[in-house]
Amino acid sequence: MGLLSDPQCRRALSRLVLRLNTPLCALSYLAGLGWFLALAFPPLAPRTYMSENAMGSTMVEEQFLLGERALSYAREFAGHKKKAGGMPVAWLEKTMWSLGLEVHKQPFARTLPFPDEARERYMVKGTNVYGILRAPRAASTEALVLSVPCSEGPHNNQAVGLMLALAAYFRGQIYWAKDIIFLVNEHDLLGMEAWLEAYHDVNLTEVRSSGTLGRAGAIQAAVSLELSSDVVTSFDVAVEGLNGQLPNLDLLNLFHAFCQKNGLLCTIQGKLPRSDWDSLPAYAHSLQTLLLMVLAQASGQPRGDHGLFLRYRIEAVTLRGINSFRQYKYDMTTVGKTLEGMFRKLNNLLERLHQSYFFYLLPSLSRFISIGVYMPAFGFLILVLVLKISFWMGGVGGGEREPHPSFPQEARPGLLVLVPPLLICHAAGLALYFLPVLGQRVATQHFPVSESEAVVLTVIAIYVAGMALPHNTHRVLAGGSSDRGWMTLKLLALLYLALQLGCLALLNFSLGFLLAATMVPAAAAARPTGPK
């Protein structure tokens, strides 16, 4: 701090940064990539641990023995679904009533902006059916959810059967302190979003639903189950939600703990964990798992129905049963015991899951990378922009600072000069956001194109019009040939980029890091030399 307070030291440091700017930028960029690649090493990825005291032990005696009954329910459900040509709503209501649940159904409809690829339809109609098991030992203030998507064809029939068998078993227990909701949702994400919006009395996606909606308590956690086989060889857990949201790490640790207790193989991103963490193949395996998670999180798409729960501050995961050609196979009884153990532990929660991490990366199910460890990788990439900003400030700034020899000595441009190009850029962004949808109906009425083609053509037209932006921008800068004007515009563009990437990385690290890794080199290497 004493050196930085000395004006001569600050000038010397400024000259050093200007002189070695390019090597420092390259070194910072390589350091960011190197830090990210090193995240898969064990010293930077410690073992996971349970932070919530109420879920710190798996010492519960699971007694679920209704595996055959689950398969019987699955066969009945498959037969009635085939007969009805869709979800057998009446059979589900009758079966849930016979199990002693409080049954409700929710018809819903959603108008799609584009026709779907399967049936070329604009209107999607469906019905969600769910039963509520009221807690015998507490008021209906809190709830847990076990959801199963009703998919077309023979998929997920076993998941519905296991859910009904678990409902029958849970109905006979007296230790429940939270309501348990058994939900069968139609049309996957559309049905789940319709149910969540109706349950929380909001309307975010213009889904129309009808019928009297029964409610339980505030939902604390949810598990979405997907099974399409009578036996499973492993369970794959999906954690990525909408816009890269992740559930609390303790929920994932709970699933992993009960899989280990019952001998179930569990995977993430389809990758089994390895025990030899010190070998080079193990590092490559962990890095591959890490990269798959980064790509999945950066896409912003939920990898299961659980992803929609996260936007309502409900911790949730999706469990997918995999039946491959591995030697060891597990029946419905073992799977049911695992789910029973998870729900019994979640039943012990006194408050929402909050003690563990919400921002993390997973090279495997047994190890995690916290936000304090992976953010320096992004910080090194942003440092490249900071160094370039200081470099261009050396060319634009005046005063007592000694000018850099590569910068010509011209009059400093005014800030009003930068207003036209900024307005043009923001107008182009707003056009890309609004015009494709607004022009959709106009294009389909006057031209022989479909809705999706109209949006694509509008976007292409805006991009083609934007190609004239560099040619026209130099006309509004000082004199049309002012290098200082271009330097000022470059400086402002770097500030915009650094700010946007920084805000994005706080919300979705994977997307922010991938954009920084690709955009920072181009932004740093581009030199403003007139209209070129």
Short mmCIF file of N, CA and C in Angstrom, two decimals, residues 62-75 156-166 225-235 262 264 320-323 329-340:
data_model
loop_
_atom_site.label_atom_id
_atom_site.label_comp_id
_atom_site.label_asym_id
_atom_site.label_seq_id
_atom_site.Cartn_x
_atom_site.Cartn_y
_atom_site.Cartn_z
N GLU A 62 -34.80 -49.31 6.87
CA GLU A 62 -35.80 -49.31 5.81
C GLU A 62 -36.53 -50.65 5.80
N GLN A 63 -37.84 -50.58 5.67
CA GLN A 63 -38.67 -51.79 5.75
C GLN A 63 -39.57 -51.95 4.53
N PHE A 64 -39.27 -51.25 3.47
CA PHE A 64 -40.09 -51.36 2.26
C PHE A 64 -39.87 -52.73 1.61
N LEU A 65 -40.96 -53.50 1.45
CA LEU A 65 -40.87 -54.84 0.87
C LEU A 65 -41.92 -55.05 -0.22
N LEU A 66 -42.37 -53.98 -0.83
CA LEU A 66 -43.46 -54.07 -1.80
C LEU A 66 -42.95 -53.98 -3.24
N GLY A 67 -41.81 -54.60 -3.52
CA GLY A 67 -41.28 -54.55 -4.87
C GLY A 67 -42.17 -55.22 -5.89
N GLU A 68 -42.71 -56.40 -5.55
CA GLU A 68 -43.60 -57.09 -6.48
C GLU A 68 -44.90 -56.33 -6.69
N ARG A 69 -45.37 -55.70 -5.63
CA ARG A 69 -46.58 -54.91 -5.76
C ARG A 69 -46.34 -53.71 -6.68
N ALA A 70 -45.14 -53.15 -6.63
CA ALA A 70 -44.80 -52.04 -7.53
C ALA A 70 -44.84 -52.49 -8.98
N LEU A 71 -44.32 -53.68 -9.26
CA LEU A 71 -44.35 -54.18 -10.64
C LEU A 71 -45.78 -54.47 -11.08
N SER A 72 -46.63 -54.94 -10.16
CA SER A 72 -48.03 -55.17 -10.49
C SER A 72 -48.73 -53.86 -10.84
N TYR A 73 -48.49 -52.82 -10.05
CA TYR A 73 -49.05 -51.51 -10.37
C TYR A 73 -48.54 -51.03 -11.73
N ALA A 74 -47.27 -51.26 -12.02
CA ALA A 74 -46.71 -50.81 -13.30
C ALA A 74 -47.38 -51.49 -14.47
N ARG A 75 -47.66 -52.80 -14.35
CA ARG A 75 -48.33 -53.51 -15.44
C ARG A 75 -49.77 -53.02 -15.62
N ASN A 156 -41.35 -45.11 -18.38
CA ASN A 156 -41.65 -44.62 -17.03
C ASN A 156 -42.84 -45.31 -16.37
N ASN A 157 -43.29 -46.45 -16.91
CA ASN A 157 -44.38 -47.17 -16.26
C ASN A 157 -43.95 -47.71 -14.90
N GLN A 158 -42.71 -48.19 -14.82
CA GLN A 158 -42.22 -48.74 -13.56
C GLN A 158 -42.10 -47.67 -12.49
N ALA A 159 -41.80 -46.44 -12.88
CA ALA A 159 -41.70 -45.36 -11.91
C ALA A 159 -43.06 -45.08 -11.28
N VAL A 160 -44.14 -45.10 -12.09
CA VAL A 160 -45.48 -44.90 -11.54
C VAL A 160 -45.83 -46.04 -10.59
N GLY A 161 -45.51 -47.29 -10.96
CA GLY A 161 -45.79 -48.41 -10.09
C GLY A 161 -45.06 -48.32 -8.76
N LEU A 162 -43.79 -47.93 -8.80
CA LEU A 162 -43.03 -47.80 -7.56
C LEU A 162 -43.56 -46.66 -6.70
N MET A 163 -43.98 -45.57 -7.33
CA MET A 163 -44.54 -44.46 -6.57
C MET A 163 -45.82 -44.88 -5.84
N LEU A 164 -46.68 -45.63 -6.52
CA LEU A 164 -47.91 -46.09 -5.88
C LEU A 164 -47.62 -47.07 -4.76
N ALA A 165 -46.64 -47.95 -4.94
CA ALA A 165 -46.27 -48.89 -3.88
C ALA A 165 -45.69 -48.15 -2.67
N LEU A 166 -44.89 -47.11 -2.92
CA LEU A 166 -44.37 -46.30 -1.81
C LEU A 166 -45.49 -45.58 -1.10
N LEU A 225 -38.71 -39.02 -10.23
CA LEU A 225 -38.25 -40.40 -10.47
C LEU A 225 -38.55 -40.80 -11.90
N GLU A 226 -37.58 -41.43 -12.55
CA GLU A 226 -37.75 -41.94 -13.91
C GLU A 226 -37.20 -43.36 -13.96
N LEU A 227 -38.09 -44.32 -14.23
CA LEU A 227 -37.72 -45.73 -14.35
C LEU A 227 -38.46 -46.33 -15.54
N SER A 228 -37.76 -47.11 -16.34
CA SER A 228 -38.38 -47.73 -17.50
C SER A 228 -38.03 -49.21 -17.60
N SER A 229 -37.65 -49.82 -16.47
CA SER A 229 -37.27 -51.23 -16.47
C SER A 229 -37.60 -51.83 -15.12
N ASP A 230 -37.84 -53.15 -15.11
CA ASP A 230 -38.16 -53.83 -13.86
C ASP A 230 -36.96 -53.92 -12.93
N VAL A 231 -35.77 -53.86 -13.47
CA VAL A 231 -34.55 -53.89 -12.67
C VAL A 231 -33.65 -52.75 -13.13
N VAL A 232 -32.78 -52.32 -12.26
CA VAL A 232 -31.83 -51.25 -12.58
C VAL A 232 -30.43 -51.71 -12.22
N THR A 233 -29.48 -51.21 -12.96
CA THR A 233 -28.07 -51.48 -12.65
C THR A 233 -27.39 -50.29 -12.01
N SER A 234 -27.93 -49.10 -12.20
CA SER A 234 -27.36 -47.91 -11.59
C SER A 234 -28.40 -46.80 -11.63
N PHE A 235 -28.14 -45.77 -10.83
CA PHE A 235 -28.98 -44.58 -10.81
C PHE A 235 -28.14 -43.39 -11.22
N ASN A 262 -27.27 -49.07 0.50
CA ASN A 262 -28.01 -50.18 -0.10
C ASN A 262 -27.27 -50.84 -1.25
N LEU A 264 -26.33 -49.62 -4.13
CA LEU A 264 -26.70 -49.19 -5.48
C LEU A 264 -25.56 -48.42 -6.13
N ARG A 320 -32.70 -41.12 -12.31
CA ARG A 320 -33.02 -41.93 -13.48
C ARG A 320 -32.43 -43.33 -13.30
N GLY A 321 -33.28 -44.32 -13.34
CA GLY A 321 -32.81 -45.70 -13.26
C GLY A 321 -32.29 -46.17 -14.60
N ILE A 322 -31.08 -46.70 -14.59
CA ILE A 322 -30.42 -47.17 -15.82
C ILE A 322 -30.34 -48.69 -15.78
N ASN A 323 -30.74 -49.33 -16.86
CA ASN A 323 -30.62 -50.79 -16.99
C ASN A 323 -29.67 -51.10 -18.13
N LYS A 329 -27.58 -56.33 -10.76
CA LYS A 329 -28.87 -55.70 -11.01
C LYS A 329 -29.64 -55.62 -9.69
N TYR A 330 -30.49 -54.60 -9.57
CA TYR A 330 -31.23 -54.36 -8.34
C TYR A 330 -32.71 -54.29 -8.66
N ASP A 331 -33.53 -54.86 -7.77
CA ASP A 331 -34.96 -54.91 -8.01
C ASP A 331 -35.65 -53.69 -7.41
N MET A 332 -36.98 -53.67 -7.52
CA MET A 332 -37.74 -52.53 -7.06
C MET A 332 -37.69 -52.39 -5.54
N THR A 333 -37.49 -53.49 -4.83
CA THR A 333 -37.43 -53.41 -3.37
C THR A 333 -36.22 -52.60 -2.92
N THR A 334 -35.07 -52.83 -3.53
CA THR A 334 -33.87 -52.08 -3.18
C THR A 334 -34.02 -50.61 -3.53
N VAL A 335 -34.58 -50.34 -4.70
CA VAL A 335 -34.80 -48.95 -5.10
C VAL A 335 -35.79 -48.28 -4.15
N GLY A 336 -36.85 -49.00 -3.78
CA GLY A 336 -37.83 -48.43 -2.86
C GLY A 336 -37.24 -48.14 -1.48
N LYS A 337 -36.34 -49.01 -1.01
CA LYS A 337 -35.69 -48.76 0.28
C LYS A 337 -34.83 -47.50 0.23
N THR A 338 -34.17 -47.28 -0.89
CA THR A 338 -33.36 -46.08 -1.02
C THR A 338 -34.22 -44.82 -0.96
N LEU A 339 -35.35 -44.83 -1.67
CA LEU A 339 -36.25 -43.67 -1.63
C LEU A 339 -36.89 -43.52 -0.26
N GLU A 340 -37.22 -44.63 0.38
CA GLU A 340 -37.79 -44.55 1.73
C GLU A 340 -36.81 -43.89 2.69
#
